[in-house]
mmCIF file of C-alpha atoms in Angstrom:
data_model
loop_
_atom_site.group_PDB
_atom_site.id
_atom_site.type_symbol
_atom_site.label_atom_id
_atom_site.label_comp_id
_atom_site.label_asym_id
_atom_site.label_seq_id
_atom_site.Cartn_x
_atom_site.Cartn_y
_atom_site.Cartn_z
ATOM 1 C CA GLU A 844 -5.311 -17.986 7.259
ATOM 2 C CA VAL A 845 -4.900 -15.362 4.544
ATOM 3 C CA LYS A 846 -3.082 -16.729 1.536
ATOM 4 C CA LEU A 847 -2.057 -14.856 -1.606
ATOM 5 C CA VAL A 848 -0.266 -16.768 -4.333
ATOM 6 C CA GLU A 849 1.107 -15.040 -7.405
ATOM 7 C CA SER A 850 1.748 -16.824 -10.677
ATOM 8 C CA GLY A 851 2.470 -16.112 -14.321
ATOM 9 C CA GLY A 852 5.962 -14.705 -14.019
ATOM 10 C CA GLY A 853 9.022 -15.725 -15.993
ATOM 11 C CA LEU A 854 11.260 -14.595 -18.818
ATOM 12 C CA VAL A 855 9.676 -12.327 -21.418
ATOM 13 C CA GLN A 856 11.178 -10.482 -24.380
ATOM 14 C CA PRO A 857 11.264 -6.677 -24.490
ATOM 15 C CA GLY A 858 8.145 -5.150 -25.983
ATOM 16 C CA ARG A 859 5.978 -8.166 -25.162
ATOM 17 C CA SER A 860 3.104 -8.492 -22.709
ATOM 18 C CA LEU A 861 2.568 -10.642 -19.641
ATOM 19 C CA LYS A 862 -0.344 -11.224 -17.300
ATOM 20 C CA LEU A 863 0.174 -12.040 -13.642
ATOM 21 C CA SER A 864 -2.421 -13.662 -11.408
ATOM 22 C CA CYS A 865 -2.862 -13.655 -7.661
ATOM 23 C CA ALA A 866 -5.057 -16.336 -6.132
ATOM 24 C CA ALA A 867 -6.568 -15.344 -2.798
ATOM 25 C CA SER A 868 -7.916 -17.567 -0.049
ATOM 26 C CA GLY A 869 -8.638 -17.475 3.670
ATOM 27 C CA PHE A 870 -10.568 -14.217 3.628
ATOM 28 C CA SER A 871 -13.544 -12.623 1.953
ATOM 29 C CA PHE A 872 -11.759 -11.441 -1.201
ATOM 30 C CA ASN A 873 -14.653 -9.380 -2.534
ATOM 31 C CA ASP A 874 -14.682 -7.225 0.607
ATOM 32 C CA TYR A 875 -11.156 -5.909 0.163
ATOM 33 C CA TRP A 876 -9.255 -3.432 -1.942
ATOM 34 C CA MET A 877 -6.293 -5.210 -3.504
ATOM 35 C CA GLY A 878 -3.045 -3.972 -4.984
ATOM 36 C CA TRP A 879 0.298 -4.700 -6.612
ATOM 37 C CA VAL A 880 3.799 -3.699 -5.529
ATOM 38 C CA ARG A 881 7.059 -4.457 -7.278
ATOM 39 C CA GLN A 882 10.726 -4.547 -6.358
ATOM 40 C CA ALA A 883 13.544 -4.403 -8.883
ATOM 41 C CA PRO A 884 16.639 -6.458 -7.997
ATOM 42 C CA GLY A 885 18.505 -4.826 -5.136
ATOM 43 C CA LYS A 886 16.109 -1.878 -5.063
ATOM 44 C CA GLY A 887 13.252 -0.607 -2.913
ATOM 45 C CA LEU A 888 9.527 -1.150 -3.068
ATOM 46 C CA GLU A 889 7.388 0.529 -5.721
ATOM 47 C CA TRP A 890 3.615 0.758 -5.419
ATOM 48 C CA ILE A 891 1.980 -0.086 -8.748
ATOM 49 C CA GLY A 892 -1.702 0.422 -8.036
ATOM 50 C CA GLU A 893 -4.887 -0.719 -6.391
ATOM 51 C CA ILE A 894 -8.421 -1.798 -7.232
ATOM 52 C CA ASN A 895 -11.540 -1.540 -5.122
ATOM 53 C CA GLN A 896 -14.000 -4.261 -4.322
ATOM 54 C CA ASP A 897 -16.238 -3.971 -7.398
ATOM 55 C CA SER A 898 -13.550 -2.728 -9.819
ATOM 56 C CA SER A 899 -15.222 0.675 -10.114
ATOM 57 C CA THR A 900 -12.094 2.461 -8.865
ATOM 58 C CA ILE A 901 -8.589 1.641 -10.017
ATOM 59 C CA ASN A 902 -5.603 3.816 -9.144
ATOM 60 C CA TYR A 903 -2.105 3.597 -10.594
ATOM 61 C CA THR A 904 1.215 5.213 -10.010
ATOM 62 C CA PRO A 905 1.376 7.703 -12.912
ATOM 63 C CA SER A 906 4.527 6.330 -14.556
ATOM 64 C CA LEU A 907 2.890 2.903 -15.053
ATOM 65 C CA LYS A 908 -0.644 3.928 -15.885
ATOM 66 C CA ASP A 909 -0.297 3.460 -19.644
ATOM 67 C CA LYS A 910 1.503 0.107 -19.423
ATOM 68 C CA PHE A 911 -0.191 -1.803 -16.641
ATOM 69 C CA THR A 912 -3.825 -2.766 -16.051
ATOM 70 C CA ILE A 913 -5.172 -4.115 -12.779
ATOM 71 C CA SER A 914 -8.335 -6.200 -12.734
ATOM 72 C CA ARG A 915 -10.037 -8.778 -10.555
ATOM 73 C CA ASP A 916 -12.495 -11.632 -10.743
ATOM 74 C CA ASN A 917 -14.376 -11.888 -7.466
ATOM 75 C CA ALA A 918 -16.025 -15.157 -8.492
ATOM 76 C CA GLN A 919 -12.582 -16.700 -8.869
ATOM 77 C CA ASN A 920 -11.008 -14.849 -5.916
ATOM 78 C CA THR A 921 -8.256 -13.718 -8.261
ATOM 79 C CA LEU A 922 -6.425 -10.466 -8.862
ATOM 80 C CA TYR A 923 -4.644 -9.741 -12.133
ATOM 81 C CA LEU A 924 -1.921 -7.498 -13.462
ATOM 82 C CA GLN A 925 -1.719 -7.127 -17.238
ATOM 83 C CA MET A 926 1.620 -5.701 -18.279
ATOM 84 C CA SER A 927 2.353 -4.477 -21.790
ATOM 85 C CA LYS A 928 5.290 -2.979 -23.695
ATOM 86 C CA LEU A 929 7.662 -4.465 -21.178
ATOM 87 C CA GLY A 930 11.197 -3.171 -20.904
ATOM 88 C CA SER A 931 14.252 -4.135 -18.891
ATOM 89 C CA GLU A 932 13.197 -1.597 -16.261
ATOM 90 C CA ASP A 933 10.182 -3.804 -15.505
ATOM 91 C CA THR A 934 12.386 -6.676 -14.349
ATOM 92 C CA ALA A 935 11.324 -7.150 -10.748
ATOM 93 C CA ILE A 936 9.579 -9.267 -8.178
ATOM 94 C CA TYR A 937 5.867 -8.521 -8.287
ATOM 95 C CA TYR A 938 3.824 -8.810 -5.108
ATOM 96 C CA CYS A 939 0.083 -8.761 -4.690
ATOM 97 C CA ALA A 940 -1.291 -7.527 -1.386
ATOM 98 C CA SER A 941 -4.562 -6.855 0.342
ATOM 99 C CA ALA A 942 -5.281 -3.342 1.495
ATOM 100 C CA GLY A 943 -5.695 -3.146 5.207
ATOM 101 C CA VAL A 944 -8.846 -2.560 7.185
ATOM 102 C CA ASN A 945 -7.344 -3.270 10.587
ATOM 103 C CA TYR A 946 -4.074 -1.379 10.376
ATOM 104 C CA GLY A 947 -4.013 0.364 7.002
ATOM 105 C CA GLY A 948 -1.579 0.210 4.136
ATOM 106 C CA MET A 949 -0.997 -3.151 2.485
ATOM 107 C CA GLU A 950 -1.586 -5.731 5.196
ATOM 108 C CA ASP A 951 -1.150 -9.209 3.761
ATOM 109 C CA TRP A 952 1.284 -10.026 0.986
ATOM 110 C CA GLY A 953 1.923 -12.862 -1.404
ATOM 111 C CA GLN A 954 5.365 -14.425 -1.714
ATOM 112 C CA GLY A 955 5.996 -12.606 -4.987
ATOM 113 C CA VAL A 956 6.685 -13.700 -8.539
ATOM 114 C CA MET A 957 9.753 -12.848 -10.604
ATOM 115 C CA VAL A 958 9.438 -11.220 -13.996
ATOM 116 C CA THR A 959 12.581 -10.934 -16.107
ATOM 117 C CA VAL A 960 12.493 -8.867 -19.275
ATOM 118 C CA SER A 961 15.353 -9.828 -21.547
ATOM 119 C CA SER A 962 16.028 -10.901 -25.111
ATOM 120 C CA ASP B 977 2.602 12.527 -5.780
ATOM 121 C CA ILE B 978 3.668 12.611 -2.162
ATOM 122 C CA GLN B 979 7.423 12.245 -1.802
ATOM 123 C CA MET B 980 8.814 10.165 1.065
ATOM 124 C CA THR B 981 12.276 10.970 2.376
ATOM 125 C CA GLN B 982 13.407 8.058 4.524
ATOM 126 C CA SER B 983 16.619 8.208 6.509
ATOM 127 C CA PRO B 984 19.128 6.908 7.094
ATOM 128 C CA PRO B 985 19.594 4.592 4.081
ATOM 129 C CA SER B 986 21.614 2.269 6.272
ATOM 130 C CA LEU B 987 22.118 1.796 9.956
ATOM 131 C CA SER B 988 24.615 -0.186 11.974
ATOM 132 C CA ALA B 989 23.595 -1.253 15.467
ATOM 133 C CA SER B 990 24.734 -3.512 18.271
ATOM 134 C CA LEU B 991 22.434 -6.018 19.927
ATOM 135 C CA GLY B 992 20.410 -4.228 22.596
ATOM 136 C CA ASP B 993 20.668 -0.801 20.951
ATOM 137 C CA LYS B 994 17.759 1.456 20.202
ATOM 138 C CA VAL B 995 17.527 2.580 16.582
ATOM 139 C CA THR B 996 15.275 5.141 14.938
ATOM 140 C CA ILE B 997 14.303 5.592 11.307
ATOM 141 C CA THR B 998 12.528 8.669 10.055
ATOM 142 C CA CYS B 999 10.268 9.446 7.120
ATOM 143 C CA GLN B 1000 9.510 12.977 6.087
ATOM 144 C CA THR B 1001 6.688 13.503 3.627
ATOM 145 C CA SER B 1002 6.229 16.301 1.098
ATOM 146 C CA GLN B 1003 2.805 17.108 2.534
ATOM 147 C CA ASN B 1004 0.676 16.297 5.550
ATOM 148 C CA ILE B 1005 -0.412 12.634 5.411
ATOM 149 C CA ASN B 1006 -2.699 12.740 8.447
ATOM 150 C CA LYS B 1007 -0.886 9.867 10.184
ATOM 151 C CA TYR B 1008 -1.586 7.436 7.324
ATOM 152 C CA ILE B 1009 1.817 5.825 7.388
ATOM 153 C CA ALA B 1010 2.769 2.184 7.745
ATOM 154 C CA TRP B 1011 6.109 0.519 8.441
ATOM 155 C CA TYR B 1012 7.345 -2.731 6.929
ATOM 156 C CA GLN B 1013 10.155 -5.150 7.588
ATOM 157 C CA GLN B 1014 11.689 -7.111 4.730
ATOM 158 C CA LYS B 1015 14.252 -9.866 5.047
ATOM 159 C CA PRO B 1016 16.264 -11.074 2.041
ATOM 160 C CA GLY B 1017 14.233 -13.230 -0.288
ATOM 161 C CA LYS B 1018 11.007 -12.591 1.614
ATOM 162 C CA ALA B 1019 7.923 -10.465 1.115
ATOM 163 C CA PRO B 1020 7.540 -7.320 3.212
ATOM 164 C CA ARG B 1021 5.767 -7.754 6.517
ATOM 165 C CA LEU B 1022 3.564 -5.074 8.037
ATOM 166 C CA LEU B 1023 4.733 -4.086 11.506
ATOM 167 C CA ILE B 1024 2.893 -0.847 12.240
ATOM 168 C CA GLY B 1025 -0.089 0.905 10.673
ATOM 169 C CA PHE B 1026 -1.616 4.349 11.134
ATOM 170 C CA THR B 1027 1.614 5.759 12.566
ATOM 171 C CA SER B 1028 1.672 3.801 15.824
ATOM 172 C CA ARG B 1029 -0.760 0.865 15.675
ATOM 173 C CA LEU B 1030 1.295 -2.257 16.313
ATOM 174 C CA VAL B 1031 0.163 -5.275 14.304
ATOM 175 C CA SER B 1032 -0.978 -8.204 16.373
ATOM 176 C CA GLY B 1033 1.898 -10.554 17.142
ATOM 177 C CA ILE B 1034 4.617 -7.986 16.512
ATOM 178 C CA PRO B 1035 6.918 -7.497 19.521
ATOM 179 C CA SER B 1036 6.440 -4.344 21.564
ATOM 180 C CA ARG B 1037 10.060 -3.305 21.001
ATOM 181 C CA PHE B 1038 8.818 -1.932 17.676
ATOM 182 C CA SER B 1039 7.068 1.442 17.845
ATOM 183 C CA GLY B 1040 6.054 4.356 15.672
ATOM 184 C CA SER B 1041 5.139 7.984 16.183
ATOM 185 C CA GLY B 1042 4.665 11.241 14.365
ATOM 186 C CA SER B 1043 2.193 13.585 12.783
ATOM 187 C CA GLY B 1044 1.867 16.004 9.918
ATOM 188 C CA ARG B 1045 4.905 15.499 7.691
ATOM 189 C CA ASP B 1046 7.315 13.907 10.169
ATOM 190 C CA TYR B 1047 7.232 10.286 11.295
ATOM 191 C CA SER B 1048 9.573 7.931 13.049
ATOM 192 C CA PHE B 1049 9.935 4.213 13.660
ATOM 193 C CA SER B 1050 12.011 2.763 16.460
ATOM 194 C CA ILE B 1051 13.314 -0.583 17.576
ATOM 195 C CA SER B 1052 14.358 -0.735 21.192
ATOM 196 C CA ASN B 1053 16.709 -3.522 22.282
ATOM 197 C CA VAL B 1054 17.653 -4.627 18.772
ATOM 198 C CA GLU B 1055 17.748 -8.400 18.401
ATOM 199 C CA SER B 1056 19.532 -10.445 15.750
ATOM 200 C CA GLU B 1057 16.191 -11.324 14.108
ATOM 201 C CA ASP B 1058 15.593 -7.606 13.478
ATOM 202 C CA ILE B 1059 18.388 -7.458 10.898
ATOM 203 C CA ALA B 1060 16.452 -6.552 7.775
ATOM 204 C CA SER B 1061 15.407 -3.637 5.587
ATOM 205 C CA TYR B 1062 12.635 -1.339 6.702
ATOM 206 C CA TYR B 1063 10.273 0.759 4.601
ATOM 207 C CA CYS B 1064 7.671 3.408 5.280
ATOM 208 C CA LEU B 1065 4.542 3.721 3.151
ATOM 209 C CA GLN B 1066 2.127 6.635 2.979
ATOM 210 C CA TYR B 1067 -1.427 5.668 2.162
ATOM 211 C CA ASP B 1068 -3.159 8.981 2.647
ATOM 212 C CA ASN B 1069 -3.208 9.883 -1.030
ATOM 213 C CA SER B 1070 -3.063 7.920 -4.254
ATOM 214 C CA PRO B 1071 -0.584 7.052 -5.590
ATOM 215 C CA TRP B 1072 0.668 5.499 -2.390
ATOM 216 C CA THR B 1073 4.403 5.909 -2.061
ATOM 217 C CA PHE B 1074 7.187 4.099 -0.238
ATOM 218 C CA GLY B 1075 10.259 5.529 1.362
ATOM 219 C CA GLY B 1076 13.592 4.480 -0.084
ATOM 220 C CA GLY B 1077 14.266 1.972 2.660
ATOM 221 C CA THR B 1078 16.709 1.552 5.537
ATOM 222 C CA LYS B 1079 19.033 -1.424 5.791
ATOM 223 C CA LEU B 1080 19.742 -2.377 9.388
ATOM 224 C CA GLU B 1081 22.999 -4.226 9.958
ATOM 225 C CA LEU B 1082 24.805 -5.532 12.995
ATOM 226 C CA LYS B 1083 27.842 -3.606 14.150
#
């Protein structure tokens, strides 16, 4: 069974940094593109970016490219999202997801982790 | 970036109705569109990939179609468990982009 578990969220002050983790199990992590999606309270889904199997290709949505960094550790089956210069607009639930090979898009999702940016 | 215009933003239906949601893209996405269901407090769930490919285990009352810039998603015979928000996602070009969402409510 595919399992993705995010961690590292919480309350953070404006201007600070935070690093989220996503622990993967139940599939061959190093064979899959992985990505992050976020959802502000009461709003829609926003694609953050994706990383390929060996980290040689990383794509971001342009508005977040200078603030967020996606990385992965295949030995630890873990995906990361480093967030910097956080503002209130970054308050959201952050989901990690595996990119699909059977159906396309983002196929399997974690349960999400809440990040609240507030003083 | 490819823009996704999803409509309607909200939809009211009776049990047993057929409902249709559309997504129009700003350029041809070669059928690389997926549809998701999201219930309150839950992660999105993939229902359909590549325009019309139903995910294993998803009921056949869900369907998708389209090509080029115009895509649609339908639920025939709406059931109470289908009350949720629905999103389209284009994955033809990076950055991938979601539609604004459609909230399905019971009439």
